[in-house]
mmCIF file of C-alpha atoms in Angstrom:
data_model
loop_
_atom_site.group_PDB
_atom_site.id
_atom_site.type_symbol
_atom_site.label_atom_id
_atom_site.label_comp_id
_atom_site.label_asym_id
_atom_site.label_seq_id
_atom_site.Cartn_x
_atom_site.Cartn_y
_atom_site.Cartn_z
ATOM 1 C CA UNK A 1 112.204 170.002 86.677
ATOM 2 C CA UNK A 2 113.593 166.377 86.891
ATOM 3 C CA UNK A 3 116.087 165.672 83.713
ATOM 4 C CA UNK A 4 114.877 163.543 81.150
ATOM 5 C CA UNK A 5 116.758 159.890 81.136
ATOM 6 C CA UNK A 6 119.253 159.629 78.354
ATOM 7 C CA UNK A 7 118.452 156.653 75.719
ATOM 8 C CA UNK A 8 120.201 155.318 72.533
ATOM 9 C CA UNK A 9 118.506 154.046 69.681
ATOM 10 C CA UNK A 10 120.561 152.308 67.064
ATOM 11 C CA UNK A 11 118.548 150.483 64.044
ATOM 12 C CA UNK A 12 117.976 150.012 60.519
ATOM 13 C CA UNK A 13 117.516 147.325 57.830
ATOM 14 C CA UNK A 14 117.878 143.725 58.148
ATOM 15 C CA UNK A 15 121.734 143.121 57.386
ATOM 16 C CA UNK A 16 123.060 146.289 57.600
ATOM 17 C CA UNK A 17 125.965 145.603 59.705
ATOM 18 C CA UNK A 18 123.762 146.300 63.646
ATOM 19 C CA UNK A 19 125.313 143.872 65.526
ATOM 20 C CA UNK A 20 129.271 144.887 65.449
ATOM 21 C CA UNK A 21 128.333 148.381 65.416
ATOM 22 C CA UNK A 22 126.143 148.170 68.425
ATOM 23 C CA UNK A 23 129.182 146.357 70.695
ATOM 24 C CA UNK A 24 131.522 149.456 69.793
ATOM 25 C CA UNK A 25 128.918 151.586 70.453
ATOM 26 C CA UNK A 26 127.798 150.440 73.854
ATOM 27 C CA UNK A 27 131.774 150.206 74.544
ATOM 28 C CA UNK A 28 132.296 153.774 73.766
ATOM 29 C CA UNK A 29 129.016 155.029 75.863
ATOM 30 C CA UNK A 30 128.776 152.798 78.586
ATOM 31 C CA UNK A 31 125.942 151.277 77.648
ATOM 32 C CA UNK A 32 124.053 147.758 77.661
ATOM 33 C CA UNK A 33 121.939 146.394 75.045
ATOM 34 C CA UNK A 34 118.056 145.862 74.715
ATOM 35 C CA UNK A 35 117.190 143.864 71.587
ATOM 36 C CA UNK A 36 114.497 145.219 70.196
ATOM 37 C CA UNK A 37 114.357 142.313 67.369
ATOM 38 C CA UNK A 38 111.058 140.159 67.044
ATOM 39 C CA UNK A 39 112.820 137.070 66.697
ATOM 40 C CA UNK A 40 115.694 136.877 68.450
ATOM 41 C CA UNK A 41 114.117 136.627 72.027
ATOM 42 C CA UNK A 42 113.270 133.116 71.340
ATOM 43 C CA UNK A 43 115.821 130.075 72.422
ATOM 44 C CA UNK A 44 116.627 127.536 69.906
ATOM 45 C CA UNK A 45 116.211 129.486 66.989
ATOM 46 C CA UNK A 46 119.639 130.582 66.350
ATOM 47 C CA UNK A 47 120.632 130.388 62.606
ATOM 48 C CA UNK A 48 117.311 132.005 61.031
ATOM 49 C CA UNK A 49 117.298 134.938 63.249
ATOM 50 C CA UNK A 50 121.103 135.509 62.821
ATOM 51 C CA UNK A 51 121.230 135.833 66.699
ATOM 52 C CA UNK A 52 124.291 137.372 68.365
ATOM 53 C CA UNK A 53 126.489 134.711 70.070
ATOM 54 C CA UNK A 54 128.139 135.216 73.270
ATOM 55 C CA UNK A 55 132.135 135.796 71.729
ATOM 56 C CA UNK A 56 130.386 138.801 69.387
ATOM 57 C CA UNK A 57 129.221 139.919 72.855
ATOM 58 C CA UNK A 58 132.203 140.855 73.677
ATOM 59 C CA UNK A 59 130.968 141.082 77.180
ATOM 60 C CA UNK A 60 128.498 143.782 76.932
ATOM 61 C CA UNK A 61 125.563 142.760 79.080
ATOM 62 C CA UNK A 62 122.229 141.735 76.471
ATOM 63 C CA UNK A 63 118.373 141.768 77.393
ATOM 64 C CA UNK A 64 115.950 139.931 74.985
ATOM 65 C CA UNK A 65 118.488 137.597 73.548
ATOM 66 C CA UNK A 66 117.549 134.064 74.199
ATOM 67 C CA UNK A 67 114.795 134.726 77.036
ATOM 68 C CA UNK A 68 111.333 132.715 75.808
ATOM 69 C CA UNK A 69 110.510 129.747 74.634
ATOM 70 C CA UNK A 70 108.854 129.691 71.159
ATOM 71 C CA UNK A 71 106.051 128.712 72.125
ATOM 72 C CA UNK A 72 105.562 131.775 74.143
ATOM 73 C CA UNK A 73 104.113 135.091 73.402
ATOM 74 C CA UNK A 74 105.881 138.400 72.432
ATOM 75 C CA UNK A 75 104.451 141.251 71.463
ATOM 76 C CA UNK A 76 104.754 145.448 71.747
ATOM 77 C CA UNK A 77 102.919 144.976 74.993
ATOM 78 C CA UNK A 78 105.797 142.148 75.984
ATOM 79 C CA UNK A 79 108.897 143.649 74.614
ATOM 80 C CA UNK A 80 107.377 147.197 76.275
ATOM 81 C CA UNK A 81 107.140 145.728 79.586
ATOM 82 C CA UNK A 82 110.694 143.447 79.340
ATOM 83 C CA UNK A 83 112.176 146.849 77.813
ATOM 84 C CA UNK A 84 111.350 149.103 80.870
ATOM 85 C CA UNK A 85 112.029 146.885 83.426
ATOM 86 C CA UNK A 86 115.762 146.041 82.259
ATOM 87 C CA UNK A 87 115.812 149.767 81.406
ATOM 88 C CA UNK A 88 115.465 150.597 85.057
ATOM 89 C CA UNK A 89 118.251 147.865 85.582
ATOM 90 C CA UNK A 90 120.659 149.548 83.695
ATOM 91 C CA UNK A 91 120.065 153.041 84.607
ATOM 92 C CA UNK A 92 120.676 151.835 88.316
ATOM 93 C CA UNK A 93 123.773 150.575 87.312
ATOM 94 C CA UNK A 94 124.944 154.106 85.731
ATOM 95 C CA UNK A 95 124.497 153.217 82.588
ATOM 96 C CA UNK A 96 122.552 153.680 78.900
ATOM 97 C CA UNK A 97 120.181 151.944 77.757
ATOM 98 C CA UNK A 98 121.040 151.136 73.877
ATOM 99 C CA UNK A 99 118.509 149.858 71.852
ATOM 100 C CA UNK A 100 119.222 147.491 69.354
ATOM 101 C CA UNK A 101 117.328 146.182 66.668
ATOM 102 C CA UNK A 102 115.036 146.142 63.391
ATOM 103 C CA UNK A 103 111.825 146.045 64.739
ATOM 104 C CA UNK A 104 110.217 149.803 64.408
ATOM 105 C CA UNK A 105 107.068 149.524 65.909
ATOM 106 C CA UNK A 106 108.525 148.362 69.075
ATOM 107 C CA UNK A 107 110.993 151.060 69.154
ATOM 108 C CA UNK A 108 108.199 153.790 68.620
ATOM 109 C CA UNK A 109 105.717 152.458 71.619
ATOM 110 C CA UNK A 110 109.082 152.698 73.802
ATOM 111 C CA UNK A 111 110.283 155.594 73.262
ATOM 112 C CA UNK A 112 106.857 157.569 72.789
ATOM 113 C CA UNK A 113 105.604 155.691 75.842
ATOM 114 C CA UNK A 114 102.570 154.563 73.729
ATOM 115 C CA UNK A 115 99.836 152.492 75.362
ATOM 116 C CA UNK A 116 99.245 149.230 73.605
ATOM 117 C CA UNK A 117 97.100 147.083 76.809
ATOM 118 C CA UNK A 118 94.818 144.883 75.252
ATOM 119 C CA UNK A 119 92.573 144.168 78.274
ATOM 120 C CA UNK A 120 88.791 144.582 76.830
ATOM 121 C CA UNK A 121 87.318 141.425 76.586
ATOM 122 C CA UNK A 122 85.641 143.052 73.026
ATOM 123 C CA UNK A 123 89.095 143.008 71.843
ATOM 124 C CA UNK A 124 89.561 138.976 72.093
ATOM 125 C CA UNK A 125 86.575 138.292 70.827
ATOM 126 C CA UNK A 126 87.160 140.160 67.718
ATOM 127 C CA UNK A 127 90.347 138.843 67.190
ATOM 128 C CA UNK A 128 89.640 135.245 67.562
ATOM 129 C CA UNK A 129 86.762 135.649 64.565
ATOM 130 C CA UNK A 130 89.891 137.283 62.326
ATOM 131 C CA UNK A 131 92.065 134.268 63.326
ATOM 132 C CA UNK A 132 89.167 132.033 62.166
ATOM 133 C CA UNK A 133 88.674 133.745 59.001
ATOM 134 C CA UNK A 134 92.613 133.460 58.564
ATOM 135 C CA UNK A 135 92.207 129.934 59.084
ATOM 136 C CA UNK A 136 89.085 129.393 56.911
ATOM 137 C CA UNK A 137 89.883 131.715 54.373
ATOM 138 C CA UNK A 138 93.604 132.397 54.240
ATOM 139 C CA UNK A 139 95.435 135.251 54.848
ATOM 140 C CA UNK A 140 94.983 136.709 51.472
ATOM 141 C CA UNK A 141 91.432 137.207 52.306
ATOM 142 C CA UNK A 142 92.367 139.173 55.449
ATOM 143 C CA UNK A 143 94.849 141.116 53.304
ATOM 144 C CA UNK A 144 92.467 141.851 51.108
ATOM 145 C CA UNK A 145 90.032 142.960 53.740
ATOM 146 C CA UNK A 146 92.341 145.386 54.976
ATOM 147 C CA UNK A 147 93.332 147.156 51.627
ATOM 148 C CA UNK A 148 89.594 147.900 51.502
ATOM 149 C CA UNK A 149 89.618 149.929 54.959
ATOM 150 C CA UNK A 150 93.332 150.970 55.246
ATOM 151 C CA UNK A 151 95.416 150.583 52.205
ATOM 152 C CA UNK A 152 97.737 152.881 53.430
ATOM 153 C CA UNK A 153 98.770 150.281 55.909
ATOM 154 C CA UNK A 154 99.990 148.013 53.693
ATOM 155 C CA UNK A 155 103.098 149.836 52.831
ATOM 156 C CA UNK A 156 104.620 148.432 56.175
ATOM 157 C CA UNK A 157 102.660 144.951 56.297
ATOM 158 C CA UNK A 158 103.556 142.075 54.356
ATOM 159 C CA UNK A 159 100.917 139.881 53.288
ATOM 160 C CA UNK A 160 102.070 137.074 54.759
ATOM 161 C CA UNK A 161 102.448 138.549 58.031
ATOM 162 C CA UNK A 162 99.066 137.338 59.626
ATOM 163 C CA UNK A 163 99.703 138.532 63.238
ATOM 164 C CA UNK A 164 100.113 142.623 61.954
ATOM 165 C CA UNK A 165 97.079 141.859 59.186
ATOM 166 C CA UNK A 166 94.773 140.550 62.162
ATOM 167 C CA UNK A 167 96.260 143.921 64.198
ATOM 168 C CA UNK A 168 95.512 146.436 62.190
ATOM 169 C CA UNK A 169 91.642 145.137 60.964
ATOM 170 C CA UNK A 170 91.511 144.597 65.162
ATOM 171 C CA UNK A 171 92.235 147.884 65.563
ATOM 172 C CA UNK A 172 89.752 148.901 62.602
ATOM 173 C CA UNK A 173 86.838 147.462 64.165
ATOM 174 C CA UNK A 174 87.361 147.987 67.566
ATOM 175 C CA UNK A 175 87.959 151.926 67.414
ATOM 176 C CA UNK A 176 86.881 152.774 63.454
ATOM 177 C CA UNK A 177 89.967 154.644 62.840
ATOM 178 C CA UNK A 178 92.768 153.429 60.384
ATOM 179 C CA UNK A 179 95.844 151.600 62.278
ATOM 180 C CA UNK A 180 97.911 154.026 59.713
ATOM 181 C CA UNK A 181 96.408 156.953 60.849
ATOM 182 C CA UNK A 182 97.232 156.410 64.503
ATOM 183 C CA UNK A 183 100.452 155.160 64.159
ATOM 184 C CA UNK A 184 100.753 158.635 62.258
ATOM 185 C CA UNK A 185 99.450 160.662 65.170
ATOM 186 C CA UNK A 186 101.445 158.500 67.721
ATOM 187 C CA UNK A 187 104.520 160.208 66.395
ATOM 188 C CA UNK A 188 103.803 163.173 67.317
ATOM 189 C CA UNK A 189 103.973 162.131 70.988
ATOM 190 C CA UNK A 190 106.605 163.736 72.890
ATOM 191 C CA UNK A 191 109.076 161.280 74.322
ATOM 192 C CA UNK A 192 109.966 161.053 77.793
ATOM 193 C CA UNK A 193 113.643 160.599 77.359
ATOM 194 C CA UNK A 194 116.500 162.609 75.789
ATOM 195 C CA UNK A 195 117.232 160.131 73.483
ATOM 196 C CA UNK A 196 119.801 159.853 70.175
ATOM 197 C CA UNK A 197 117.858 157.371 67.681
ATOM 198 C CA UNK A 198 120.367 156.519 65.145
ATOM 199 C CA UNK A 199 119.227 154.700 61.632
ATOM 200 C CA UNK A 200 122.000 152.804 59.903
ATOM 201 C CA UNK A 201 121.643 152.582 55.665
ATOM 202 C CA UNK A 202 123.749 151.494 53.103
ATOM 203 C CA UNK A 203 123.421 151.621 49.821
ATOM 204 C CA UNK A 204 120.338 149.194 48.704
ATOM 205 C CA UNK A 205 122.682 146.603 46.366
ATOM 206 C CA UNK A 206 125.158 145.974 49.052
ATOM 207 C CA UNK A 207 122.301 145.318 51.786
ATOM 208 C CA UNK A 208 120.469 143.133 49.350
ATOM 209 C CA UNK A 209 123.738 141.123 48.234
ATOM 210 C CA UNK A 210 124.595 140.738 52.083
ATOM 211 C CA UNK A 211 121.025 139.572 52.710
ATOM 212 C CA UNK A 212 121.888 136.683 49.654
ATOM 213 C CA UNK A 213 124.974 136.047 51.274
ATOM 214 C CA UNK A 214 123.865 135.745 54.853
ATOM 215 C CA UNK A 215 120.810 133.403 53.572
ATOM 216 C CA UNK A 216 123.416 131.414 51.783
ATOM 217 C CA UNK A 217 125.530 130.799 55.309
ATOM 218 C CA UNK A 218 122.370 130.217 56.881
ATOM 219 C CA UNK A 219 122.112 127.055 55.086
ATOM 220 C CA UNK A 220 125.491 126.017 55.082
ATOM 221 C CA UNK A 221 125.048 126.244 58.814
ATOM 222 C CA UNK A 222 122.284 124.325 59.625
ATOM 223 C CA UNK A 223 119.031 125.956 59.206
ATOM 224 C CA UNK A 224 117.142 123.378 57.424
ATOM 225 C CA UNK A 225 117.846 121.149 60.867
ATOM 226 C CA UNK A 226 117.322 123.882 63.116
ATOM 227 C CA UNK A 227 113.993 124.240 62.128
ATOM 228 C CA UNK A 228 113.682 120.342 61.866
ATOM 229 C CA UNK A 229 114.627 120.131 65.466
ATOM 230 C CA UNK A 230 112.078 123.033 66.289
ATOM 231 C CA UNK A 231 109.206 120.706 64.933
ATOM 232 C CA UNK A 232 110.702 117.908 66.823
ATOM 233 C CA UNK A 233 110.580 119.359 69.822
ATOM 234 C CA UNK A 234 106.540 120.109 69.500
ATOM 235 C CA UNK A 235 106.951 123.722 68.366
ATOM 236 C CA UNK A 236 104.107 123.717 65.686
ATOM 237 C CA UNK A 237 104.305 125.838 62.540
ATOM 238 C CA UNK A 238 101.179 127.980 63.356
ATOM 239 C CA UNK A 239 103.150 129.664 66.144
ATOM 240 C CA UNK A 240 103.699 133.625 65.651
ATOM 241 C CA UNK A 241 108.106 132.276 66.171
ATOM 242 C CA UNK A 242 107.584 129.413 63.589
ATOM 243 C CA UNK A 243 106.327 132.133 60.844
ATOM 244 C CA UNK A 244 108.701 134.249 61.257
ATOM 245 C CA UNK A 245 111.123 134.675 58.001
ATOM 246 C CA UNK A 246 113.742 131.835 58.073
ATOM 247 C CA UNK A 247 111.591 129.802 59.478
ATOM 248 C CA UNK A 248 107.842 129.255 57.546
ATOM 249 C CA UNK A 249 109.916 128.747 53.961
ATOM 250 C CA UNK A 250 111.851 125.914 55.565
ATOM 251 C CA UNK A 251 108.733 124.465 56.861
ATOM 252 C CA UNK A 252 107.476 124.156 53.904
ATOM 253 C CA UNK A 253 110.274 122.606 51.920
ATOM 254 C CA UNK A 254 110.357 120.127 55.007
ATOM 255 C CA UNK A 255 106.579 119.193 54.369
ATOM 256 C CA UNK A 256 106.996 119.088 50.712
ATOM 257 C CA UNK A 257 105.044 122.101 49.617
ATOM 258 C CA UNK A 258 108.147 123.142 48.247
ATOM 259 C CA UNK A 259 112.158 122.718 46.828
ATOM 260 C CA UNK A 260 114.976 123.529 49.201
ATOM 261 C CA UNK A 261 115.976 125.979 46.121
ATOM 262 C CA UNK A 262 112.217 127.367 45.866
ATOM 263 C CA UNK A 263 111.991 127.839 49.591
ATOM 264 C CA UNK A 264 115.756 130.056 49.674
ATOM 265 C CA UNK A 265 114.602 131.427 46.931
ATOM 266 C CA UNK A 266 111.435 132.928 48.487
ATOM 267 C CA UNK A 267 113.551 133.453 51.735
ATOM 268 C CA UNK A 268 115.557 136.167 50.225
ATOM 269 C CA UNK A 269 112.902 137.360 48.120
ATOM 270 C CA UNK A 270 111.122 138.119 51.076
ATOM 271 C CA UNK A 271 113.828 139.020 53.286
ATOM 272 C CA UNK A 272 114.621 142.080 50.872
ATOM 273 C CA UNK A 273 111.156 143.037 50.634
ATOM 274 C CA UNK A 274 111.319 143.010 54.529
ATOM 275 C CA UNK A 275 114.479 144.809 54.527
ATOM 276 C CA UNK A 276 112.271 147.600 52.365
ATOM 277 C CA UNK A 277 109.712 148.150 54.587
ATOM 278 C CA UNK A 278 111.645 148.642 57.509
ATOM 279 C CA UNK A 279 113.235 151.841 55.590
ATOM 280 C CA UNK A 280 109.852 152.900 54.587
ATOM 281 C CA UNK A 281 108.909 152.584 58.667
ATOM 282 C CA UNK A 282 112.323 154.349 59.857
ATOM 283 C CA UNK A 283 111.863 157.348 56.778
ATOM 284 C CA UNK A 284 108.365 158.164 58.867
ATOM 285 C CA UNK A 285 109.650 158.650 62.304
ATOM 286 C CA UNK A 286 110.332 162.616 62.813
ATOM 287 C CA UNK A 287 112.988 162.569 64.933
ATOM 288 C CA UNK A 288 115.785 160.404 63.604
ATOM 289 C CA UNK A 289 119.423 160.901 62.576
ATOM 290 C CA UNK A 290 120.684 158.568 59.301
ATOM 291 C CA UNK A 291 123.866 157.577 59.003
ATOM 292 C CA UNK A 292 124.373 156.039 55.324
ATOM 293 C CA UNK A 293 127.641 153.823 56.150
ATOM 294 C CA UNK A 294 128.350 154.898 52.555
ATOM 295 C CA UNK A 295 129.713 158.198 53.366
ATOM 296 C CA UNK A 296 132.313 156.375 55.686
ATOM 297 C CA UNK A 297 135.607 155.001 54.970
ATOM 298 C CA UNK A 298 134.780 152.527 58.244
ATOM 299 C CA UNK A 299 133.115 152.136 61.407
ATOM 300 C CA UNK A 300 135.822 153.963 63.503
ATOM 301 C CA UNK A 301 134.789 157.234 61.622
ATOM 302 C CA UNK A 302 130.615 156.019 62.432
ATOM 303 C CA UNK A 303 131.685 155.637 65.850
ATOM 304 C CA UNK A 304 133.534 159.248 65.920
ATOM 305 C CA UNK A 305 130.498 160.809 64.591
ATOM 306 C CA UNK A 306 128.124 158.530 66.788
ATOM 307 C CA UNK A 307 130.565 160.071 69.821
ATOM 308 C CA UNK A 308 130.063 163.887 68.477
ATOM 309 C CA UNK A 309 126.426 163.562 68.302
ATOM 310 C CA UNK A 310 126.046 162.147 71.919
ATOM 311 C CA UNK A 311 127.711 164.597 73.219
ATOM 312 C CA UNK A 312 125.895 167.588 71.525
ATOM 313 C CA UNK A 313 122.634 165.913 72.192
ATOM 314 C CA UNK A 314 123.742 165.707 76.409
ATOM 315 C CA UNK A 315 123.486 161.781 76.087
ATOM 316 C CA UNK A 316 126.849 161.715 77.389
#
């Protein structure tokens, strides 16, 4: 029987310290890195999606950094494609893949090779009536809708995140079956790869104070013109990039609806409540291995143990 291919997972909350860890980590392994982030596979939006620059690089080769415009569309069925393809890239180079990145649900239809093809024409009609009733009605309405047939679901969707609202009630009406209750069963998938899927946690003050913090440089940075040049350009603020968190709170302090204090305000309101939900997505997966960097006097001892359990899991 053929060996399974080897691939690293390394995620976890929104300011938790991914990015340096991940360099050391593909050092160490031989690896190259797959984001596996939402947001940062757009160009031009730098500051809100605290995107890796080339120096922190450090010359380990990145996939999904910087690749579409915002205008264009990424989704599970996107990043699952991109992922695979630059997957088989690196393995023909004799390397790991290491994935990098916050976004869970992408993660899970990798590495449990979960079919997400939209192709049935039902399927666009359906979900063209839910964007007009988001339109019409707001998204509260569709939120509301959804608590109704899946409130379970709502633990891991925010209800300003239209796209995963629209989703799930898709998913509702097209196969009558709670989006909750088949993410549930798609866990218990087997995975074709031998894989090592690391969650990094801290303890929840010092993530939340480094989300403040990293808000705070945000702005001193240039956020509030980032975004101004993103509307400049054409990039409206109904596209899936321009709601993304960073972004839709400085649009709206930029059309008035809001304070430049209000809208940072929300920002890390939001960003924290973000930075929740991805722990309550990560504590569901059945196969993972936490490392709180709590229990560590620094990353050199992570990386150690990150080595150990490679090794005892044949990754390297």
């Amino acid at each position: 029987m053929e060996d399974k291919k080897k691939l690293i997972i390394l995620t976890g909350p929104t300011a938790v310290g991914k990015t340096k860890l991940s360099i050391e980590t593909a050092k160490m392994l031989n690896a190259e890195i797959i984001s596996a982030d939402s947001m940062q596979v757009y160009k031009y939006m730098d500051i809100g999606t605290a995107k890796i620059t080339k120096d922190e690089m450090e010359d380990i080769t990145h996939y999904m950094v910087d690749e579409l415009e915002p205008d264009e569309e990424f989704n599970v069925v996107v990043f699952k494609y991109l992922a695979l393809k630059y997957m088989d890239e690196i393995y023909k180079k004799g390397k790991i893949p290491l994935i990098v990145g916050g976004t869970g649900f992408y993660i899970q239809a990798l590495l449990y090779d979960i079919d997400f093809s939209e192709s049935d024409e039902n399927n666009g009609e359906i979900r063209r009536k839910l964007e007009e009733l988001a339109d019409t009605k707001g998204a509260q309405f569709l939120y509301n809708r959804l608590r109704e047939v899946d409130p379970e679901s709502l633990e891991t969707i925010h209800c300003n995140n239209v796209k995963k609202i629209i989703r799930a009630l898709e998913y509702y009406e097209i196969t009558g079956e709670k989006i909750s209750k088949h993410n549930k069963e798609q866990r218990n998938n087997s995975s074709p790869y031998d894989f090592l899927y690391l969650v990094l946690n801290d303890d929840r003050q010092k993530i939340y104070d480094r989300i403040d913090k990293r808000v705070d440089i945000m702005i001193e940075q240039g956020l509030v013109q980032e975004v101004k040049g993103l509307l400049d350009k054409g990039f409206t603020k109904d596209l899936v990039s321009m709601q993304g968190l960073g972004y839709k709170e400085i649009v709206d302090y930029l059309e008035g609806r809001c304070s430049l204090e209000e809208a940072i305000y929300i920002l890390k309101r939001d960003t924290r409540h973000f930075a929740k939900r991805q722990l309550t997505w990560f504590r569901r997966e059945k196969i993972t291995t936490w490392i709180d960097k709590s229990e560590y006097m620094n990353d050199e001892e992570i990386l150690n143990d990150i080595r150990k359990m490679a090794v005892d899991k044949n990754i390297i």
